[in-house]
Coordinates of N, CA and C in Angstrom, one line a residue:
X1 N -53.0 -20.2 -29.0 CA -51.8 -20.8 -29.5 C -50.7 -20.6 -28.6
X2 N -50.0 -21.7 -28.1 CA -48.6 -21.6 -27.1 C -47.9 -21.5 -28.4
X3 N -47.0 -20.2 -27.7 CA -45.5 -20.1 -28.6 C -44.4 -21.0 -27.1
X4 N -44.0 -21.3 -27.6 CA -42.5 -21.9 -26.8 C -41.8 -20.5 -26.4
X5 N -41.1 -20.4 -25.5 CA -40.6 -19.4 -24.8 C -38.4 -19.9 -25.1
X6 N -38.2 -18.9 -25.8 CA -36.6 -19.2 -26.1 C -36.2 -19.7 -24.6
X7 N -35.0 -20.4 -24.3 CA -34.7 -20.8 -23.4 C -33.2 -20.3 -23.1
X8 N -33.0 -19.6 -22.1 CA -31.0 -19.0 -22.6 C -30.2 -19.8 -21.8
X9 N -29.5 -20.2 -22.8 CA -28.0 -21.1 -22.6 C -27.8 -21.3 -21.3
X10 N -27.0 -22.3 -21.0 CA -26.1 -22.7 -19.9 C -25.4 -21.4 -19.6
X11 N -25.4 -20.3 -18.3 CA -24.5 -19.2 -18.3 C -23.2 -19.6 -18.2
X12 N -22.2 -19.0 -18.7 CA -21.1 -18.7 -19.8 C -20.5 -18.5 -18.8
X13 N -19.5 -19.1 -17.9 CA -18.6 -19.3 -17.0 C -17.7 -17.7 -16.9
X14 N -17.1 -17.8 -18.4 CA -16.4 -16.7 -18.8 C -17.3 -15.2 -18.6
X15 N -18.5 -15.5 -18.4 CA -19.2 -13.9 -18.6 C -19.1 -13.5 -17.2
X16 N -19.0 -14.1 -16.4 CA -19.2 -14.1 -14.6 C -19.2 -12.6 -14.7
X17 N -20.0 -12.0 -13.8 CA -19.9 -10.8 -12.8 C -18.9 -10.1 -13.1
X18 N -18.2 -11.2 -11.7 CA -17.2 -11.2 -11.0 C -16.1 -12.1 -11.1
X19 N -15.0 -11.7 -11.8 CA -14.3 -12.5 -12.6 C -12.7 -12.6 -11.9
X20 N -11.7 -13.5 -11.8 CA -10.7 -13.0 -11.4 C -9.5 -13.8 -12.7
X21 N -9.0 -12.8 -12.9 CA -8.3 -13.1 -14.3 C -7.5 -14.4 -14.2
X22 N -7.2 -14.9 -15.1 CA -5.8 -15.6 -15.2 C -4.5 -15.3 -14.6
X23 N -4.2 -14.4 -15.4 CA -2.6 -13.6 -14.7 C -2.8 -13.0 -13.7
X24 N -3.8 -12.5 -12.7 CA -4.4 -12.2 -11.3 C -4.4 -13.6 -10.7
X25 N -4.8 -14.5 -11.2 CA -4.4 -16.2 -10.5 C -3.2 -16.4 -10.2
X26 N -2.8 -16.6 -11.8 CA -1.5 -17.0 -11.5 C -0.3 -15.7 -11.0
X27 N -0.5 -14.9 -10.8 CA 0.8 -13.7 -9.9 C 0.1 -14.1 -8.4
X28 N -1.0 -14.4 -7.8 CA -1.2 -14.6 -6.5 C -0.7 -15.9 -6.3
X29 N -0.6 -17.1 -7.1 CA 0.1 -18.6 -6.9 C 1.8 -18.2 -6.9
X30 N 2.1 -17.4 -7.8 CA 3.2 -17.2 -7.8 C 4.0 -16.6 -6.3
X31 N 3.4 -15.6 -6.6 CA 3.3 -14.8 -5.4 C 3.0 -15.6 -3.9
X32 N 2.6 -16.3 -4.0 CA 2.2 -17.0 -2.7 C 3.3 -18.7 -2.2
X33 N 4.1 -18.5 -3.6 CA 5.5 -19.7 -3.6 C 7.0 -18.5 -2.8
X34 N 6.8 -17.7 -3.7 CA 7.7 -16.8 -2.7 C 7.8 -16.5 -1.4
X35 N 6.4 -16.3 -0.9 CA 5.8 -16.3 0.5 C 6.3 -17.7 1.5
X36 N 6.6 -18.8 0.6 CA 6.6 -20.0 1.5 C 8.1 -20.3 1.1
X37 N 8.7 -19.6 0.3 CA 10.0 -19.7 0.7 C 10.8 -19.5 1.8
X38 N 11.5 -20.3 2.1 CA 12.3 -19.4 3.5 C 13.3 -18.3 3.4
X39 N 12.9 -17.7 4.3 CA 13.1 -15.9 4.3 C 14.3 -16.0 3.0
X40 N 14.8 -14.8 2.6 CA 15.4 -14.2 1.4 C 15.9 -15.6 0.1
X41 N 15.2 -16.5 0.5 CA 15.6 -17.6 -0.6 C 15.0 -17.4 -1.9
X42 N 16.3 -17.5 -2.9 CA 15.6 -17.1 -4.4 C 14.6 -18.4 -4.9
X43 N 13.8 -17.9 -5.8 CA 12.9 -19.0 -6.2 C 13.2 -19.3 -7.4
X44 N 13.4 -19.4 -8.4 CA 13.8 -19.9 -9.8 C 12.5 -19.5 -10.6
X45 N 12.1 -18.7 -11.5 CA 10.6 -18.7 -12.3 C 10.4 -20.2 -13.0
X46 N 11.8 -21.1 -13.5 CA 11.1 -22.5 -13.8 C 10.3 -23.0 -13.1
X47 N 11.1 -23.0 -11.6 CA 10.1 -23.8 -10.3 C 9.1 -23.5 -10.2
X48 N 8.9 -21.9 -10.4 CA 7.5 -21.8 -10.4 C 6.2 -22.1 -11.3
X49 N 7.2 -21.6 -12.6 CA 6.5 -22.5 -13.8 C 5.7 -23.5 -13.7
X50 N 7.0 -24.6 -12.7 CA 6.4 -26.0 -13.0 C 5.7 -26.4 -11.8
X51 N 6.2 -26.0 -10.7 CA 5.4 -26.3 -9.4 C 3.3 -26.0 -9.7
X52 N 3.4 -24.7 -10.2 CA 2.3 -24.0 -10.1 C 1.3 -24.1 -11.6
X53 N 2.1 -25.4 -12.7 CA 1.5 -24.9 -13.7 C 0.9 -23.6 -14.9
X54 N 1.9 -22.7 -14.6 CA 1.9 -21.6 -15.4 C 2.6 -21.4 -16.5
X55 N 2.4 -21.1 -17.9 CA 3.1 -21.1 -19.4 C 4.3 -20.5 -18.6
X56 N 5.1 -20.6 -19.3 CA 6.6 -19.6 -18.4 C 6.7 -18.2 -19.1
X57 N 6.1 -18.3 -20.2 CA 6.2 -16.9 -20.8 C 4.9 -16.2 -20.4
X58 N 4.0 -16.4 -19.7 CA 3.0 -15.8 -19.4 C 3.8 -15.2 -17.8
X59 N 4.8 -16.4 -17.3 CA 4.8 -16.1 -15.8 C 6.0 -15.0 -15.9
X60 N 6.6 -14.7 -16.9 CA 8.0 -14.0 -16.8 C 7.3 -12.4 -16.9
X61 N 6.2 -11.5 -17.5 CA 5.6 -10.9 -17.3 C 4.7 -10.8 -16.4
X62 N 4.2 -11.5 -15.6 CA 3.8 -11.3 -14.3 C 5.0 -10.9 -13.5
X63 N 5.9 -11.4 -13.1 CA 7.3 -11.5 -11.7 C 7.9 -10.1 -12.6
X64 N 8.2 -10.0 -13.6 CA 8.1 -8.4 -14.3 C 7.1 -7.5 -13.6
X65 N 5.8 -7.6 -13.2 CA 4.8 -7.0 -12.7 C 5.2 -6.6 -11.2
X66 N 5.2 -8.0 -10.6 CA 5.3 -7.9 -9.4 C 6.8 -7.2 -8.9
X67 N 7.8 -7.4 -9.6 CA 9.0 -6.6 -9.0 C 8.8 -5.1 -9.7
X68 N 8.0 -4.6 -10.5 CA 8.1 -3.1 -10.4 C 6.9 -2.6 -9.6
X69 N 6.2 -3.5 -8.9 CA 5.2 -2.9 -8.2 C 5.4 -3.2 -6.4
X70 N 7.2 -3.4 -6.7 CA 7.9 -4.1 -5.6 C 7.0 -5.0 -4.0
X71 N 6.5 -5.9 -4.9 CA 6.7 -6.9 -4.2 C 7.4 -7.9 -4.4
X72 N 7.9 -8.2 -5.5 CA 8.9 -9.2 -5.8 C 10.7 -8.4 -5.9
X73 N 11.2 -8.9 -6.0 CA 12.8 -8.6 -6.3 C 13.2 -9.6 -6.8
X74 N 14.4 -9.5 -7.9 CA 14.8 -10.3 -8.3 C 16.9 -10.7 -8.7
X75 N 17.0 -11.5 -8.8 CA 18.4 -11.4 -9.1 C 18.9 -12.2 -10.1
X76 N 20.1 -11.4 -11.0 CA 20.3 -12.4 -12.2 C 21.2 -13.6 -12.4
X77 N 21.3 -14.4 -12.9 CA 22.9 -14.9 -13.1 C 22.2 -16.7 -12.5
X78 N 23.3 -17.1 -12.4 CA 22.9 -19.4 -12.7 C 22.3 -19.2 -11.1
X79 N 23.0 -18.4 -10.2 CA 21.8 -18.7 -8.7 C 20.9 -17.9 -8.7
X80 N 20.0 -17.2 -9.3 CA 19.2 -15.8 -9.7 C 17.8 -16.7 -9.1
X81 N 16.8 -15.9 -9.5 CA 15.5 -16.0 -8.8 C 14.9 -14.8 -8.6
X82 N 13.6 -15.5 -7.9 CA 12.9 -14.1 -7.2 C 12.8 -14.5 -5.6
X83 N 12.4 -13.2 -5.0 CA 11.7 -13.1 -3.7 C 10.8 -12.3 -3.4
X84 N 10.2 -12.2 -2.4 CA 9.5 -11.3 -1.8 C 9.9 -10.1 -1.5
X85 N 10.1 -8.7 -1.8 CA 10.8 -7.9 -1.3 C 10.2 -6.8 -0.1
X86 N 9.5 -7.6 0.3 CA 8.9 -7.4 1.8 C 8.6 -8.5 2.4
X87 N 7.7 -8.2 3.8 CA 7.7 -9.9 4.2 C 6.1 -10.2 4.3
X88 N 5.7 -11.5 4.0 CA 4.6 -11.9 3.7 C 3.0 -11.8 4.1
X89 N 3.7 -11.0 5.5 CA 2.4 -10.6 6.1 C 2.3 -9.0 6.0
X90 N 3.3 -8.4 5.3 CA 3.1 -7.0 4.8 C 2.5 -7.0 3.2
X91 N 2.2 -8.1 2.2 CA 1.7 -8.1 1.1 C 0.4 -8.5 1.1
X92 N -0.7 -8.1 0.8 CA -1.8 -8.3 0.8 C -2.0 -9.1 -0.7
X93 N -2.8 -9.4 -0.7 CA -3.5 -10.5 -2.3 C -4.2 -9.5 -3.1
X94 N -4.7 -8.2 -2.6 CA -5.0 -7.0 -2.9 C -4.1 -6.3 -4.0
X95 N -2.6 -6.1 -3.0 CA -1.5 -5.7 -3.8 C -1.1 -6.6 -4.8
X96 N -1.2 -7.5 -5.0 CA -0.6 -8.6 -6.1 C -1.7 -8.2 -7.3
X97 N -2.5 -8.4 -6.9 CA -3.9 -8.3 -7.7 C -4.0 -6.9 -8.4
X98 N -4.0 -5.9 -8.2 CA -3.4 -4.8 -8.4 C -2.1 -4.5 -9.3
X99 N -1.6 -5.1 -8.8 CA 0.2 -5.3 -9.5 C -0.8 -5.8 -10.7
X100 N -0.8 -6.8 -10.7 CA -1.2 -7.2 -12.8 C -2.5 -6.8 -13.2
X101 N -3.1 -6.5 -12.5 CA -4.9 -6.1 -13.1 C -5.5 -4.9 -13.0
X102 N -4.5 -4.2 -12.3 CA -5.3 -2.5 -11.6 C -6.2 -2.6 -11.0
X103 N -7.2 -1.7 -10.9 CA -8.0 -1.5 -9.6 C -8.8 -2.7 -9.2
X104 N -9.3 -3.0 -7.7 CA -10.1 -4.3 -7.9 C -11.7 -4.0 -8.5
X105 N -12.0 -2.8 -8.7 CA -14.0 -3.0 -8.6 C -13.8 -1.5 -9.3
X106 N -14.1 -1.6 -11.1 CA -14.7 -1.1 -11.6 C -16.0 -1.4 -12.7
X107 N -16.9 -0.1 -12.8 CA -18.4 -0.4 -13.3 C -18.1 0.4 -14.6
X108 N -18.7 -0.3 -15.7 CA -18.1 0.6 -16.7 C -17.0 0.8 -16.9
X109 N -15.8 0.6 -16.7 CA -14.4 1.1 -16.7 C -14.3 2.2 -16.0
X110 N -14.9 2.9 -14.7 CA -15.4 3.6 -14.1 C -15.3 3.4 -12.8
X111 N -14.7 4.5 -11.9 CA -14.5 4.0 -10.5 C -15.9 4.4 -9.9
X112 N -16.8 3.6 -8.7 CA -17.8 3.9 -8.5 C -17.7 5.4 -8.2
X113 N -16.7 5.9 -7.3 CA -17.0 7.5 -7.2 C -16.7 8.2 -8.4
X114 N -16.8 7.7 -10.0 CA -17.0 8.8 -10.9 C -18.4 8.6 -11.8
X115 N -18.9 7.7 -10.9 CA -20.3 7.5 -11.4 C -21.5 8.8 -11.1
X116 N -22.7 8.8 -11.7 CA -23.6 9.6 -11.5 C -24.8 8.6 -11.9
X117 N -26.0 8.7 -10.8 CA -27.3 7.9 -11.2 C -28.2 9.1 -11.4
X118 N -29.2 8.9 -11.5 CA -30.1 10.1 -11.0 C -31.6 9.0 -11.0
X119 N -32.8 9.6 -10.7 CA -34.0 9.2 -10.6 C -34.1 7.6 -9.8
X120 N -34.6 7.0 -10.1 CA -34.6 5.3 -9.5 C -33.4 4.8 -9.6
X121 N -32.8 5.2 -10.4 CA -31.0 4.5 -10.3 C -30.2 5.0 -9.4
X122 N -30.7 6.1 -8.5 CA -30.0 7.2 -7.4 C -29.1 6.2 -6.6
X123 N -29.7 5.4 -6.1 CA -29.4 4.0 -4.7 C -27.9 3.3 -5.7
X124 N -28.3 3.4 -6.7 CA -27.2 2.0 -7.3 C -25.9 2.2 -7.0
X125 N -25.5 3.2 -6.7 CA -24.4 4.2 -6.5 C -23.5 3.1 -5.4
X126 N -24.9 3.2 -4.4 CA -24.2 3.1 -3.1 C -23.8 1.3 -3.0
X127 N -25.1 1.1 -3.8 CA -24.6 -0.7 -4.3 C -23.4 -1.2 -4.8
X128 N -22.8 -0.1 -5.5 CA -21.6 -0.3 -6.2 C -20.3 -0.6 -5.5
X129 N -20.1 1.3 -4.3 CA -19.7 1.3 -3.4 C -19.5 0.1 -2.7
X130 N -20.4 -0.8 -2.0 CA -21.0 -0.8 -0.5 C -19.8 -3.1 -1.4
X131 N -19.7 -3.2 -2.6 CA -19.6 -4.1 -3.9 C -18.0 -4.2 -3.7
X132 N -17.4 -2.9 -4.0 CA -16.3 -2.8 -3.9 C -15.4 -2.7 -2.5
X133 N -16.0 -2.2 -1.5 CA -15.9 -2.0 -0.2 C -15.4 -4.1 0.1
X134 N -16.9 -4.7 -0.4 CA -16.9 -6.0 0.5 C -16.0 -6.9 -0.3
X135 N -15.3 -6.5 -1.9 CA -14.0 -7.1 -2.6 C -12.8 -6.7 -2.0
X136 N -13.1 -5.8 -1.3 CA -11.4 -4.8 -0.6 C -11.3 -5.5 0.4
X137 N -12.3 -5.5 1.2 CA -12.3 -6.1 2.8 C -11.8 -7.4 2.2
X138 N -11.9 -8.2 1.6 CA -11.2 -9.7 1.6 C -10.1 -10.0 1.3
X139 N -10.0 -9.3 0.4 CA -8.0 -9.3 -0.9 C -7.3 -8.4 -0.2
X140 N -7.6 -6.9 0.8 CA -6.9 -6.6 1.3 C -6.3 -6.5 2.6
X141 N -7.4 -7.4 3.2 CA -7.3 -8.1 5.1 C -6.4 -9.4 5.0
X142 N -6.6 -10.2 3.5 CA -6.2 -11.4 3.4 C -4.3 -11.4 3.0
X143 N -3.2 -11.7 3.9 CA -2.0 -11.2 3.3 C -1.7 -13.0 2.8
X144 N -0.3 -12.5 2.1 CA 0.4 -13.8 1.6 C 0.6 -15.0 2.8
X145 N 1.0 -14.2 3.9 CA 1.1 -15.0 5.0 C 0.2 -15.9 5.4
X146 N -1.1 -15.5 5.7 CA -2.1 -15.8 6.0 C -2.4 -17.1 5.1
X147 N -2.6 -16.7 3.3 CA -2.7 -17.4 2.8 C -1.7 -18.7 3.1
X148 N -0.3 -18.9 3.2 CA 0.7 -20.0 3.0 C 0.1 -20.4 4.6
X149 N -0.6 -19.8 5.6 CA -0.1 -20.9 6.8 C -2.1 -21.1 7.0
X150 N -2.6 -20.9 6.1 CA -4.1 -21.2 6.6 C -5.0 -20.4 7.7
X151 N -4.3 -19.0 8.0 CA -5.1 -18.4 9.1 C -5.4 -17.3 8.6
X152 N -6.3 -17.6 7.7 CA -7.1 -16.4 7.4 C -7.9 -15.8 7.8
X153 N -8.1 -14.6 7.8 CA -8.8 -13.7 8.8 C -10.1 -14.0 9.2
X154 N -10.3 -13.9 10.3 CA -12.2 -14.4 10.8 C -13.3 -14.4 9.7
X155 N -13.3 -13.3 8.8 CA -14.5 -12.9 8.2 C -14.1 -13.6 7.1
X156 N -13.2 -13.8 6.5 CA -12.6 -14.7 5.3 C -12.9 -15.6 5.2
X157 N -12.5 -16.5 6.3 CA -12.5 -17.8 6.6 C -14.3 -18.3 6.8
X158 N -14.7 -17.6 7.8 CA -16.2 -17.4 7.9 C -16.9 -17.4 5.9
X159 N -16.5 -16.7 5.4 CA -17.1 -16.8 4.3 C -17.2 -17.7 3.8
X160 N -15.5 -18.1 3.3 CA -14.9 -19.3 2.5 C -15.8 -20.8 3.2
X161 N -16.1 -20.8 4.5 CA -16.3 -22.0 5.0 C -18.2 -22.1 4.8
X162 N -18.9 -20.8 4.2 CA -20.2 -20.6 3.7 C -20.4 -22.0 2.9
X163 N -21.2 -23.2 3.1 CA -21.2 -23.9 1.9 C -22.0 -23.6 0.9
X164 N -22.5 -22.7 1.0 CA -23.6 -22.3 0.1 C -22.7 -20.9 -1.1
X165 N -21.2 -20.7 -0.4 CA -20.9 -19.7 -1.1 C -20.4 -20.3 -2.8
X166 N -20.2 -21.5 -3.4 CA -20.2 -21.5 -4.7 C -21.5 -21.9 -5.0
X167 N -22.4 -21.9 -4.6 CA -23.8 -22.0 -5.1 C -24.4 -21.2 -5.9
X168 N -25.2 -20.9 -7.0 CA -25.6 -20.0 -7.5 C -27.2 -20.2 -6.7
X169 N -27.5 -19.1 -6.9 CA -28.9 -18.7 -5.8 C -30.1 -19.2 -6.8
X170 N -31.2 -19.8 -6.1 CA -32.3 -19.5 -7.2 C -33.1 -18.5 -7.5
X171 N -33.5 -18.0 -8.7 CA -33.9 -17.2 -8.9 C -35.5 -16.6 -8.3
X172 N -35.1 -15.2 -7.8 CA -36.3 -14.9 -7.0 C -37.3 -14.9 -8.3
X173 N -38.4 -15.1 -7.8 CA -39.8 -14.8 -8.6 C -41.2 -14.9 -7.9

């Protein structure tokens, strides 16, 4: 007798791996309008609002984020705004990313060096590691600068230009 074998869902976009949040999107778009401002010009959070498509109350706690984790500054009153409070090739996407999300590469809620494997899981350790190492090398080699003028670093660019990198792989068997 064949039984039919369950079949699982379309994978769940939302479950990814490797996920990069919303408010990690939008503080790097944001973030990356200040960048292309010219030097100390305030930006208005409407503009950004509206330029970049972001709720404004979601974006007013972000630029809250990013000016206490001083990469942004801001000023109050009818010419107010924000800026960059460094310059754009000193902010990494790293730092932004960070600013609203904390660490980039935790397992478990767990930094890989507070992990422990033991027996056949010994190796996973260093997979973890070796995981987080190759999310740092991109978000933190990659600055704002970079991003607004399109010269992104060799190995970045080299990736991004991978056509196979939104591909999902077929499954070994």
């Amino acid at each position: 007798m064949n039984v039919p074998h369950a079949v699982d869902p379309a994978p769940d976009p939302r479950r990814a791996l490797m996920r990069i949040s919303a408010r990690a999107d939008y503080a790097v778009r944001a973030a990356l309008m200040l960048a292309a401002a010219p030097q100390g010009e305030l930006v208005s959070s409407e503009s950004i609002a509206t330029a970049e498509e972001i709720p404004a109350s979601f974006l007013e706690g972000i630029l809250t984020s990013l000016r206490r984790a001083g990469i942004a500054e801001s000023r109050r009153g009818a010419n107010g705004g924000f800026r960059l409070a460094r310059s754009a090739d000193a902010v990494s996407v790293a730092d932004v990313v960070r600013a609203v999300d904390g660490p980039l590469v935790f397992v478990r809620d767990s930094r890989p060096s507070d992990l422990r494997y033991t027996g056949a899981s010994t190796g996973l350790l260093d997979v973890w590691v070796a995981l987080r190492a190759s999310v740092r090398s991109v978000l933190e080699e990659t600055t704002l600068a970079s991003v607004v003028s399109g010269g992104l670093p060799p190995h970045v660019r080299e990736l991004a230009d991978d056509p196979s990198a939104w591909q999902s792989p077929e499954p070994r068997g």
